[in-house]
Every structure is written in structure tokens, then in C-alpha cells.
PDB file of C-alpha atoms in Angstrom:
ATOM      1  CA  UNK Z   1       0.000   0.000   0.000  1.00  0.00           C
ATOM      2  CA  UNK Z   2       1.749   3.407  -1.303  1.00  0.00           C
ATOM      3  CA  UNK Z   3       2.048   6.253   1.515  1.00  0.00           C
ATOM      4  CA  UNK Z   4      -0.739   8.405   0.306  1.00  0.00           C
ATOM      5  CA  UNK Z   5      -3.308   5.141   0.087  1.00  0.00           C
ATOM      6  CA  UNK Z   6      -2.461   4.191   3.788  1.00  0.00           C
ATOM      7  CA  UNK Z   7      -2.561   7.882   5.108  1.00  0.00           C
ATOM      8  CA  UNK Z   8      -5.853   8.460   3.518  1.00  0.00           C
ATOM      9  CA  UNK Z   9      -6.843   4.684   5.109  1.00  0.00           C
ATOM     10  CA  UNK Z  10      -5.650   5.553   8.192  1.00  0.00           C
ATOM     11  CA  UNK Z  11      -7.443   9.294   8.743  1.00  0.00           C
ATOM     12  CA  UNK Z  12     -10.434   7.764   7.969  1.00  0.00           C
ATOM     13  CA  UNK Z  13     -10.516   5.485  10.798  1.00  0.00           C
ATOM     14  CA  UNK Z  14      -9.492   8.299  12.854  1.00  0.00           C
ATOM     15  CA  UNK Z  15     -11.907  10.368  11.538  1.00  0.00           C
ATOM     16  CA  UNK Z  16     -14.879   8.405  11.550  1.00  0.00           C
ATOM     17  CA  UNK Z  17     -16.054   6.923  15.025  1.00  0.00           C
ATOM     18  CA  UNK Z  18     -16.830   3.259  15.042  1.00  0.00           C
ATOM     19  CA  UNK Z  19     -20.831   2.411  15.564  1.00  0.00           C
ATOM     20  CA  UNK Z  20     -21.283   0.195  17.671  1.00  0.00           C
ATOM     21  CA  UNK Z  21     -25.421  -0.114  17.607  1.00  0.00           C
ATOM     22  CA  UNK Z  22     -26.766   0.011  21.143  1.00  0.00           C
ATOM     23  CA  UNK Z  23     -29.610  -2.673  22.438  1.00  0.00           C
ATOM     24  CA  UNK Z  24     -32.283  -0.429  21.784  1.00  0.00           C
ATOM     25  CA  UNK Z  25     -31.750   0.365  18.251  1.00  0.00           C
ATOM     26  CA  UNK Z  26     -30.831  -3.050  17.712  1.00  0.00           C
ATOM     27  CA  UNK Z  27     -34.490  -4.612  18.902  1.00  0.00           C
ATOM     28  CA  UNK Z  28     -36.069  -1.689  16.845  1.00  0.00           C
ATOM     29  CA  UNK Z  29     -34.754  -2.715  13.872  1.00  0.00           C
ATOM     30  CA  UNK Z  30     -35.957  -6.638  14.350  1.00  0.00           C
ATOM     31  CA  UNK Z  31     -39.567  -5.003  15.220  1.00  0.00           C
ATOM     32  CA  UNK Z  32     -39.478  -2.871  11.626  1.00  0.00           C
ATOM     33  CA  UNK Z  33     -38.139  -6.211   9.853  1.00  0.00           C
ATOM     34  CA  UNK Z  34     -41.283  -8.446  11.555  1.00  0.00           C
ATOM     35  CA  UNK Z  35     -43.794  -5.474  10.688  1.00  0.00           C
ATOM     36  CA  UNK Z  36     -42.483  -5.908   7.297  1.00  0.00           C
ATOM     37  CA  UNK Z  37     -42.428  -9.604   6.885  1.00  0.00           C
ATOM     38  CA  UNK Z  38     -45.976  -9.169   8.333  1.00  0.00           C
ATOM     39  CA  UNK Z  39     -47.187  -6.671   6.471  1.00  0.00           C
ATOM     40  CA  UNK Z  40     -45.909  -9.134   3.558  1.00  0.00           C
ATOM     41  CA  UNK Z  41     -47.596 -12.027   4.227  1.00  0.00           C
ATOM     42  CA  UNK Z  42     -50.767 -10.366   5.627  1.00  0.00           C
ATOM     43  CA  UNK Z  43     -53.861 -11.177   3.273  1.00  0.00           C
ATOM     44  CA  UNK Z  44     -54.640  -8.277   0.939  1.00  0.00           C
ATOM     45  CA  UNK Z  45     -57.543  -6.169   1.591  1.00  0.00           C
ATOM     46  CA  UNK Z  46     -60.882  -7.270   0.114  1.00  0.00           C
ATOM     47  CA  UNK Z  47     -61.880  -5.761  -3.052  1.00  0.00           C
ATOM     48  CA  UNK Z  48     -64.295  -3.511  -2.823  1.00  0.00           C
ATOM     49  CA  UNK Z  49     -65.766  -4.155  -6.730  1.00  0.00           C
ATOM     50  CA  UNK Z  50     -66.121  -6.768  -9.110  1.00  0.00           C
ATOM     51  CA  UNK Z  51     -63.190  -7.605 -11.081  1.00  0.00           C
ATOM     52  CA  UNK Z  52     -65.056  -7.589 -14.494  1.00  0.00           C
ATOM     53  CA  UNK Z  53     -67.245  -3.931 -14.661  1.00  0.00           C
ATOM     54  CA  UNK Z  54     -69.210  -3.691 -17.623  1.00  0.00           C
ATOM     55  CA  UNK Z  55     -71.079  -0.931 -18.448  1.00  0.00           C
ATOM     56  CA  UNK Z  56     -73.282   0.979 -15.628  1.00  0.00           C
ATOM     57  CA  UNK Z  57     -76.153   0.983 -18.597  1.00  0.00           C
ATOM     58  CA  UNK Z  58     -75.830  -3.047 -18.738  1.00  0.00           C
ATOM     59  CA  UNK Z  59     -75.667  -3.757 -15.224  1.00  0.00           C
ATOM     60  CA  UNK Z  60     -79.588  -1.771 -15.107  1.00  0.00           C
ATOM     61  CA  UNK Z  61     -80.801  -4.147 -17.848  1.00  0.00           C
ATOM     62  CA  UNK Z  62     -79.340  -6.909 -15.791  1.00  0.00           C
ATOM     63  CA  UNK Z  63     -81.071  -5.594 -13.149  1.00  0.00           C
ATOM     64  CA  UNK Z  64     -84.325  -5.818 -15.669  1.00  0.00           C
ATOM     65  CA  UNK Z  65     -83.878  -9.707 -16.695  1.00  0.00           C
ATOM     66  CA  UNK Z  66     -83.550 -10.770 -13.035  1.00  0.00           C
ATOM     67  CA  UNK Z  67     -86.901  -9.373 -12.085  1.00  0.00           C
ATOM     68  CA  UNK Z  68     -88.269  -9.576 -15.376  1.00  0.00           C
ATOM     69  CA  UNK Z  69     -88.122 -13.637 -14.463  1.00  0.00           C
ATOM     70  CA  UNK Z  70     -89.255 -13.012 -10.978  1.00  0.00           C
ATOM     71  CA  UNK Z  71     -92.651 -13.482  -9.828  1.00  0.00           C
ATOM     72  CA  UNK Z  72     -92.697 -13.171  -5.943  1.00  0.00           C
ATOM     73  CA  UNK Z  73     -89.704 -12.281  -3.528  1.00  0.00           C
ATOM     74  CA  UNK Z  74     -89.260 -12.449  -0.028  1.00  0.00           C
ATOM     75  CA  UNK Z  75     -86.123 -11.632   2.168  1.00  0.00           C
ATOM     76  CA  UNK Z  76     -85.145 -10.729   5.636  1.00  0.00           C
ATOM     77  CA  UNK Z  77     -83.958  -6.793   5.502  1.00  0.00           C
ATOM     78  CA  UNK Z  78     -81.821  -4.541   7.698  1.00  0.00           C
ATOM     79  CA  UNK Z  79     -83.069  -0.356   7.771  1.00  0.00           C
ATOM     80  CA  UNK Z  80     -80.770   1.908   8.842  1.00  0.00           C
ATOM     81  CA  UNK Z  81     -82.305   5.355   8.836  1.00  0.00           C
ATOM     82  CA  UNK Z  82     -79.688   8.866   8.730  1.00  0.00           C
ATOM     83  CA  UNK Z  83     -81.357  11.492   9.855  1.00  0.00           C
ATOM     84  CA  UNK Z  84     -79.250  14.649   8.809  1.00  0.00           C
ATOM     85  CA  UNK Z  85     -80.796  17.432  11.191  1.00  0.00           C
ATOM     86  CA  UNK Z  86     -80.010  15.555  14.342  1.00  0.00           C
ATOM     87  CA  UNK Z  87     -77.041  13.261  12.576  1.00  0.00           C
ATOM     88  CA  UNK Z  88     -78.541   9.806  14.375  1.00  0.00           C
ATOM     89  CA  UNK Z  89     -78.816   6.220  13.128  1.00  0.00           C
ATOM     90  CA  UNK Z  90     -81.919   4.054  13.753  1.00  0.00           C
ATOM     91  CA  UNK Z  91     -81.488   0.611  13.036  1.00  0.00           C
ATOM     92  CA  UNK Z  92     -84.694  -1.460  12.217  1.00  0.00           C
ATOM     93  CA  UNK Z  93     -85.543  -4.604   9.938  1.00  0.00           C
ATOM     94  CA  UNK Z  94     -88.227  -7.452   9.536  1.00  0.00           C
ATOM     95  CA  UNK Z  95     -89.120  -9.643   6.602  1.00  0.00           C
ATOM     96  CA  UNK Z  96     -90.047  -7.875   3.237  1.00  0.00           C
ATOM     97  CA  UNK Z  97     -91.996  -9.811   0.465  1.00  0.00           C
ATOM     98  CA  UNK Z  98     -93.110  -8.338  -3.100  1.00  0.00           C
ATOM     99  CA  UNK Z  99     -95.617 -10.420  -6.293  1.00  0.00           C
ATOM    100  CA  UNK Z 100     -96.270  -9.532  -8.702  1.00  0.00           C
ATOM    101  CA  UNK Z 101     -98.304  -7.102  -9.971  1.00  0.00           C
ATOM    102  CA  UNK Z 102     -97.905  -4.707  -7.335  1.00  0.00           C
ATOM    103  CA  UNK Z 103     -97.999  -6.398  -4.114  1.00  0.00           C
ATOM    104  CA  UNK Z 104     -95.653  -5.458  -1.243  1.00  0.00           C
ATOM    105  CA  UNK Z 105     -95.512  -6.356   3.051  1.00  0.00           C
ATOM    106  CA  UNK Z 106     -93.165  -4.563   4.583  1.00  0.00           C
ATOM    107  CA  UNK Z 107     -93.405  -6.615   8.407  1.00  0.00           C
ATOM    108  CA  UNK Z 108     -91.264  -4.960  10.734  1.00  0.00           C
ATOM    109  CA  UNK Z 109     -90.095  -7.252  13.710  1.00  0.00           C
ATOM    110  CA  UNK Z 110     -90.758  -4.434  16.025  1.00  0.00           C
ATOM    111  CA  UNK Z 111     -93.915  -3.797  17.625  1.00  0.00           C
ATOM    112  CA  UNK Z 112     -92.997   0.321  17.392  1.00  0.00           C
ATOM    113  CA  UNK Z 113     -92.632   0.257  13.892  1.00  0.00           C
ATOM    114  CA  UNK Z 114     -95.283   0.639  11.208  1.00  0.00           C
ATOM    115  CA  UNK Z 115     -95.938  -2.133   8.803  1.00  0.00           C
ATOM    116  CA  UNK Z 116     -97.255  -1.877   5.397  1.00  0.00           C
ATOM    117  CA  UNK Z 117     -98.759  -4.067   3.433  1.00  0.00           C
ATOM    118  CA  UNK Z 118    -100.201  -3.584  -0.261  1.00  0.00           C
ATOM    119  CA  UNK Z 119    -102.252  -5.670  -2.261  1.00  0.00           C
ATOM    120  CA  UNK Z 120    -101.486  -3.445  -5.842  1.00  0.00           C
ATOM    121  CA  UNK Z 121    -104.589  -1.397  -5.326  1.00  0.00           C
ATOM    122  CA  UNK Z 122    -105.105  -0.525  -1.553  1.00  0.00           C
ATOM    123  CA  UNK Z 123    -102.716   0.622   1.293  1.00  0.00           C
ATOM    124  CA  UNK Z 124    -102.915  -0.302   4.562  1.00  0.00           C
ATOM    125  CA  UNK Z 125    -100.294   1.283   6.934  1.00  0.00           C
ATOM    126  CA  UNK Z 126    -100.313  -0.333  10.461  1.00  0.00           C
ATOM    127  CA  UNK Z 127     -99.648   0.850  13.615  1.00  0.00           C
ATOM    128  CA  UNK Z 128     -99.579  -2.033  16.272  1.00  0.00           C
ATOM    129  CA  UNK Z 129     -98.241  -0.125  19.565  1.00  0.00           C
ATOM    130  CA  UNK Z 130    -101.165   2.420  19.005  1.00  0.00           C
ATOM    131  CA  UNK Z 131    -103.986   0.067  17.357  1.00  0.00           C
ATOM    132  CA  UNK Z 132    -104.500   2.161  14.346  1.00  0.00           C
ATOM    133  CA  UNK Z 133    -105.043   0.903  10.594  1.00  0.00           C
ATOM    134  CA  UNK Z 134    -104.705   3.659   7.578  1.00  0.00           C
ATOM    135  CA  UNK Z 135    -106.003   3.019   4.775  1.00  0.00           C
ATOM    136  CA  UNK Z 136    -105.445   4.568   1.220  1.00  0.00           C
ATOM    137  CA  UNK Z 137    -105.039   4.275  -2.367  1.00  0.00           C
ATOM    138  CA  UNK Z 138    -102.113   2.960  -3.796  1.00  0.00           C
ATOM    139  CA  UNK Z 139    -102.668   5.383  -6.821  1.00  0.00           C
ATOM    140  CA  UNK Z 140    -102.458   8.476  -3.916  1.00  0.00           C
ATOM    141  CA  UNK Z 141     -98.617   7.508  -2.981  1.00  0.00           C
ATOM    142  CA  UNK Z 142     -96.417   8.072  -6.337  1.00  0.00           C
ATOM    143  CA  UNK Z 143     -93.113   7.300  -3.776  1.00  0.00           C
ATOM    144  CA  UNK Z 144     -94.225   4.017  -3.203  1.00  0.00           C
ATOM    145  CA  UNK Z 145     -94.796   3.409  -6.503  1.00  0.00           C
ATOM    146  CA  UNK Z 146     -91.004   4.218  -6.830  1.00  0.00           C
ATOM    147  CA  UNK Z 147     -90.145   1.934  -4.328  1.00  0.00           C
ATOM    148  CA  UNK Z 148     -91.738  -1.033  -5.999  1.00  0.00           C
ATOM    149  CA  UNK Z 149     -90.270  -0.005  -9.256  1.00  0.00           C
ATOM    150  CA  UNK Z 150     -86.460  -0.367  -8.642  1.00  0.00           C
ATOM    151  CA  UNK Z 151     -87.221  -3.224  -6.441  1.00  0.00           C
ATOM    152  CA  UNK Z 152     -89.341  -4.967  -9.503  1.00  0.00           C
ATOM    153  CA  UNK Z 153     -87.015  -3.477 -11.741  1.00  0.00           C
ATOM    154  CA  UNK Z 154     -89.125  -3.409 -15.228  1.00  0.00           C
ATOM    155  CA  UNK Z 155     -88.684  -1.453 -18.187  1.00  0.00           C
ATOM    156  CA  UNK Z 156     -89.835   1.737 -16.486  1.00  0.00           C
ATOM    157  CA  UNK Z 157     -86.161   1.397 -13.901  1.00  0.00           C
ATOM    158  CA  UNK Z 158     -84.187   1.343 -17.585  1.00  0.00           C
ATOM    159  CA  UNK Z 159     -86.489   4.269 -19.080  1.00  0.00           C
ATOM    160  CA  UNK Z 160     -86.952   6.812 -16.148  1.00  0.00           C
ATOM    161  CA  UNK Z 161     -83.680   7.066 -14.335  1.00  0.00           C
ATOM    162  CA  UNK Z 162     -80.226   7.921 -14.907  1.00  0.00           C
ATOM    163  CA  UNK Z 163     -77.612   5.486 -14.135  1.00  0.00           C
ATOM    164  CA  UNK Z 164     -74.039   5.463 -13.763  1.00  0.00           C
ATOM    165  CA  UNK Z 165     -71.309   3.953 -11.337  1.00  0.00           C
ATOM    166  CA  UNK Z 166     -71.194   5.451  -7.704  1.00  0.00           C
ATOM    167  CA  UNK Z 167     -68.505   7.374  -6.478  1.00  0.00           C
ATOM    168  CA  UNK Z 168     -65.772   6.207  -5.073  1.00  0.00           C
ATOM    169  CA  UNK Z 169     -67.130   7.049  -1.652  1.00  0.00           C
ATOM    170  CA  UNK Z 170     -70.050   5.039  -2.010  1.00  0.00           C
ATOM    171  CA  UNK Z 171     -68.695   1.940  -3.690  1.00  0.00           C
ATOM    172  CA  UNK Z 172     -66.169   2.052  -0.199  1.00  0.00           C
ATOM    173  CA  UNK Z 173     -69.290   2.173   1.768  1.00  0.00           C
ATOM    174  CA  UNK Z 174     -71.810  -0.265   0.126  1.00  0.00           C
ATOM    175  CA  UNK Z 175     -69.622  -2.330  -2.684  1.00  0.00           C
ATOM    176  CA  UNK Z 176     -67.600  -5.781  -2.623  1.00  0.00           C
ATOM    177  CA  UNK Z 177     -66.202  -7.973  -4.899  1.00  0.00           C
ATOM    178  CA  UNK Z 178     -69.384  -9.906  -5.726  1.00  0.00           C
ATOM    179  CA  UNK Z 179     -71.723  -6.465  -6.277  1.00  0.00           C
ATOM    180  CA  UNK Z 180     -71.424  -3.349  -8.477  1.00  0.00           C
ATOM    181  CA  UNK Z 181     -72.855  -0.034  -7.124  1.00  0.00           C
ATOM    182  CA  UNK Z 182     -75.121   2.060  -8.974  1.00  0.00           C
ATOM    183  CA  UNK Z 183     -76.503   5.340  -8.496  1.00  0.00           C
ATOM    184  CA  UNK Z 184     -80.098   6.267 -10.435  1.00  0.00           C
ATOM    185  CA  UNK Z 185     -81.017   9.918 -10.211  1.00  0.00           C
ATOM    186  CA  UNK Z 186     -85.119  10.042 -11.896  1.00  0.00           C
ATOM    187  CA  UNK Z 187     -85.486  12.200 -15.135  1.00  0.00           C
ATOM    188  CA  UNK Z 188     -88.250  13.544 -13.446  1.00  0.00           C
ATOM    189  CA  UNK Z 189     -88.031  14.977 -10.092  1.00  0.00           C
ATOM    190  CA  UNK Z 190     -89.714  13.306  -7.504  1.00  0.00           C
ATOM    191  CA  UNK Z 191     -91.323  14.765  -4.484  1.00  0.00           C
ATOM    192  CA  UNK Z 192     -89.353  13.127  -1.603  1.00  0.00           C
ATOM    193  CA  UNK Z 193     -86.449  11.495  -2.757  1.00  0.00           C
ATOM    194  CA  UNK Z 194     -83.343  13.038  -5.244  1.00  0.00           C
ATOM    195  CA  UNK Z 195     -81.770   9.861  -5.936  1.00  0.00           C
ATOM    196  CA  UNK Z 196     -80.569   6.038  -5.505  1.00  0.00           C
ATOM    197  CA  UNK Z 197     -78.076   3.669  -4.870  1.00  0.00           C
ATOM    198  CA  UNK Z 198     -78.567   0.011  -6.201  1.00  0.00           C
ATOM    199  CA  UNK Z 199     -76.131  -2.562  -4.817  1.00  0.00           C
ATOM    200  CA  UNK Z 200     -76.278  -5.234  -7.598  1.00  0.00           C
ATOM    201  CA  UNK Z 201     -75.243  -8.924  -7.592  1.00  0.00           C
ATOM    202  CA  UNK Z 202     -72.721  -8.786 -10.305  1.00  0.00           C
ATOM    203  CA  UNK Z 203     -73.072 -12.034 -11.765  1.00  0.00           C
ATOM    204  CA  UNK Z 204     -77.388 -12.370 -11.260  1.00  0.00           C
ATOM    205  CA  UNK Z 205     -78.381  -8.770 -11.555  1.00  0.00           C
ATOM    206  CA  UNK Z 206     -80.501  -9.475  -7.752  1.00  0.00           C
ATOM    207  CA  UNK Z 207     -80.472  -6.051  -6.220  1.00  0.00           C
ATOM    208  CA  UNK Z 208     -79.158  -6.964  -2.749  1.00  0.00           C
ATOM    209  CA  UNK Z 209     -79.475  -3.211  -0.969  1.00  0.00           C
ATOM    210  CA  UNK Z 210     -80.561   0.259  -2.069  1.00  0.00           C
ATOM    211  CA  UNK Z 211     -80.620   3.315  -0.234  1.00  0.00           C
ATOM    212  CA  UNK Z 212     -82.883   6.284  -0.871  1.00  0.00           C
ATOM    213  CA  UNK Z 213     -81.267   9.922  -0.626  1.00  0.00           C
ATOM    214  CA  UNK Z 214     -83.866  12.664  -0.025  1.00  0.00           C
ATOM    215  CA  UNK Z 215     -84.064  16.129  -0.268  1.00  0.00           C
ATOM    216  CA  UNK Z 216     -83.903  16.800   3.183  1.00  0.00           C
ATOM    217  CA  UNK Z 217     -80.600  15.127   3.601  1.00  0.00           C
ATOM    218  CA  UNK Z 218     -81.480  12.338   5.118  1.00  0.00           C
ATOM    219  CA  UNK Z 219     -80.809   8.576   3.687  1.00  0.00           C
ATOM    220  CA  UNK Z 220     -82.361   4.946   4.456  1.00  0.00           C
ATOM    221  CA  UNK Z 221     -80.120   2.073   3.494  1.00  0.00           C
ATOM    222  CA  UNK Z 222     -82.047  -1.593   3.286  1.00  0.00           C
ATOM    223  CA  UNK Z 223     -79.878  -4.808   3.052  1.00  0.00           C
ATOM    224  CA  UNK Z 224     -81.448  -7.723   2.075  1.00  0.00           C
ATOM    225  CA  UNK Z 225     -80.279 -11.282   3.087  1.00  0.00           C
ATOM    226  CA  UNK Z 226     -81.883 -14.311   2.485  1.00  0.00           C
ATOM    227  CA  UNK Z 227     -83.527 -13.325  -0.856  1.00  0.00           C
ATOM    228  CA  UNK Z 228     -85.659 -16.203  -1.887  1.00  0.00           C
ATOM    229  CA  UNK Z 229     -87.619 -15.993  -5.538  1.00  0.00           C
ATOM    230  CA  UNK Z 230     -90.762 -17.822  -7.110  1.00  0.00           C
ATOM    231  CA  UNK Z 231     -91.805 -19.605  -4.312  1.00  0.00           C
ATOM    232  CA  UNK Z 232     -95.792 -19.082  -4.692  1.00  0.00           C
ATOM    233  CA  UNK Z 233     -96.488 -16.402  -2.284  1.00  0.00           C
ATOM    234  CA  UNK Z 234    -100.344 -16.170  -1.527  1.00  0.00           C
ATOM    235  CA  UNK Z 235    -101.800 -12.839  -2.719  1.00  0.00           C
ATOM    236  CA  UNK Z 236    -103.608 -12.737   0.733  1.00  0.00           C
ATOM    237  CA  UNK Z 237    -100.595 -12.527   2.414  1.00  0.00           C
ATOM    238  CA  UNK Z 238    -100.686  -8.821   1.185  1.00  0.00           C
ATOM    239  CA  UNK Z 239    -103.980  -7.893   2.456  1.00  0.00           C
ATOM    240  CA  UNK Z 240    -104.340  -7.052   6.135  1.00  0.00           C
ATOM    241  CA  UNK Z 241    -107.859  -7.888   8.253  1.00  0.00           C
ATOM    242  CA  UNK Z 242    -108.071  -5.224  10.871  1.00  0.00           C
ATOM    243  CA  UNK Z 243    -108.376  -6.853  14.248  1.00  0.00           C
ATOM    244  CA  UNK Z 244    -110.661  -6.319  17.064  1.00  0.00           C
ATOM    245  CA  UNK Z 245    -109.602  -3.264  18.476  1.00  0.00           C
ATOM    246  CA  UNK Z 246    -107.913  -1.486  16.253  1.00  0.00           C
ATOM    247  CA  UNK Z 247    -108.999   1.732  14.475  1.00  0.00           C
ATOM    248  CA  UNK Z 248    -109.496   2.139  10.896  1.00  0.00           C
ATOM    249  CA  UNK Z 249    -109.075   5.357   9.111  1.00  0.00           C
ATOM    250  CA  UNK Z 250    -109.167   6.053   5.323  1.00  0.00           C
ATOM    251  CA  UNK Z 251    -106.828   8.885   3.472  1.00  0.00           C
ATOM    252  CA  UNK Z 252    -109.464  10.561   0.749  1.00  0.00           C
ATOM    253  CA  UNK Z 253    -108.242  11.105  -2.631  1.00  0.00           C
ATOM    254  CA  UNK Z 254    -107.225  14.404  -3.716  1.00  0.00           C
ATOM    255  CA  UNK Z 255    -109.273  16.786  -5.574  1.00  0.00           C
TER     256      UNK Z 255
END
């Protein structure tokens, strides 16, 4: 080794201090290497949408075929209610069954809660904590119409909304890998709702949850589980015979 080679060798030893790494930063670094062996192996998040996403236009007329084949429905479903002014969740759910043409029970497994039950025609809105029946014409409430529309599906869903993909804020909230996540604004405004969210089996078109935005603010989300199709529901199922003791009261048509 020449002079200058060892002399530059030799002031660099002096120079720089041997580290000698201390307990503490020695255990720290085996913790960082286990969080990232961890982190490695961990499983990877679950996808929050369908790997195959055709268009938002296609997964609607999916939506049409499935109920287009569908006769009766029934399904256990969870309500959760946002109500913007005081900014509180209330959780409900019951059973829900639908046929064909028109016919809807909405039986809520608390005794608090309204039921409703429609036989395509007539109303009946039920209040079993207070005894009272209301009655009206199906004809007289245009939002329940709605309701049974993108549940049904039917040409009218393809013909009278808007559709397109939620945002990605939504599709965090209500999507997986098994279900797009639509949102459906009407063409024509309605009088209590702005807009919905369909959460759509990807590979049967079975709407498995919806939520309804309104102008107020405020949204209600239904999941369904336990959807069940063609099974020969009873068209009296959907007509309600007011017990003993309960009061009846009719709603009058407009005008």
C-alpha cells in the first residue's frame, strides 16, 4: 500500500467513530423487519368491486332480466335510517316480500314500527303499539310506486332514471367484490327522494341493498339477506284484516 493510500486509510478510521449499535436500536430494527415480513404475508384487503365492470347501462338491464323472471320475492332486511338534522342512526328490519303485480308487506319485527302491506290497489299502513289501521289508495302515494319499481325493476327502472357507477365514496361504503354499485337519479323529479343507490349482484343482476337519498338530507339504506324468488307467495298474504280493536281510518283522494 503506497504512503498516500495508507494515510488516507488511516485518517479515515481516525476520523470516523466506530458504531457500535446500542440494544435499543438493535431490537427496533428486528420489530421494523417483523412489521415488514408481516405486512408481507398479511392477506390483501378485500376488493371492494367486481373484477369484471361492464357498463353501468348493462348492469340496469341486468337488473331488468332478473326481475323480469321473478314473480314473488321475499327476504329478511336490515333499515338503517340517517337522519341529517339531528345526525342519528336508527337501526330497524323485519321480513319484506313483493308479487307480482304490485304487491308489497313490509313486516317490521318491532312492535314500534309501522308495517305496510299492499295488495297493488289498496294501502294499509299499520300501527300495532297504538292500534290504528290507515287506509289509502295505492294510486295516492307516487313514492311508493317508486319503491316497488327499482325493487321490480321493469322497463320503467331502464327508461326513467339515470344510471351510472357510484362514487368512489359510495362503492367504499356499500360495494364488494361480488356487487357493483349504482346510483339512479329520476329524469323527473320526484317529491321526496333526489336519488338512488342500487347494490347489484354482479353475476345475477338481484339487487341486494338500495338506499334512498332525499331532499332533506337524510338517507335509508335496506340490506337484504336471504332473498328467496318464485316460491308461490299467496296474494292474501298482502292484504291485512283489521283486528278487534284497532282503528281504521281512510286517506281521501285528492281533488
Amino acid at each position: 500500500m503506497s504512503n498516500l493510500v495508507a494515510s488516507v486509510f488511516a485518517l479515515s478510521l481516525v476520523s470516523t467513530p466506530a458504531v457500535v449499535p446500542s440494544w435499543s436500536t438493535y431490537w427496533s430494527s428486528l420489530a421494523e423487519s417483523a412489521q415488514s415480513w408481516s405486512a408481507y404475508f398479511a392477506p390483501a384487503a378485500a376488493a371492494k368491486r367486481p373484477a369484471y365492470r361492464p357498463k353501468a347501462s348493462e348492469v340496469l338491464l341486468m337488473v331488468q332480466a332478473f326481475y323480469d323472471a321473478t314473480t314473488d320475492l321475499q327476504a329478511n332486511f336490515t333499515q338503517t335510517y340517517y337522519n341529517s338534522t339531528f345526525r342519528t342512526e336508527t337501526v330497524t328490519g323485519g321480513q319484506l316480500k313483493l308479487k307480482k303485480p304490485g304487491m308489497m308487506l313490509w313486516d317490521y319485527a318491532g312492535q314500534a314500527e309501522h308495517d305496510f302491506y299492499a295488495d297493488g290497489k289498496k294501502l294499509w299502513i299499520v300501527e300495532h303499539d297504538t292500534r290504528q289501521v290507515t287506509t289509502s289508495s295505492m294510486d295516492e302515494n307516487p313514492d311508493l310506486n317508486a319503491a316497488m319499481q327499482f325493487l321490480f325493476g321493469g322497463d320503467r327502472l331502464v327508461r326513467e332514471f339515470l344510471v351510472r357507477y357510484a362514487k368512489d365514496d359510495r362503492i367504499q361504503k356499500y360495494g364488494d367484490a361480488d356487487h357493483h354499485v349504482l346510483e339512479l337519479k329520476p329524469k323527473k323529479k320526484q317529491s321526496r327522494y333526489k336519488g338512488l343507490v342500487l347494490v347489484v349482484h354482479a353475476t345475477t343482476g338481484r339487487v341486494d341493498g338500495f338506499t334512498v337519498y332525499n331532499h332533506d338530507g337524510s338517507t335509508n339504506y335496506f340490506r337484504l339477506d336471504g332473498v328467496a324468488t318464485n316460491r308461490g307467495l299467496d296474494a292474501k298474504t298482502f292484504k291485512f284484516e283489521v283486528p278487534n280493536g284497532y282503528v281504521k281510518s281512510t286517506v281521501a283522494a285528492e281533488g
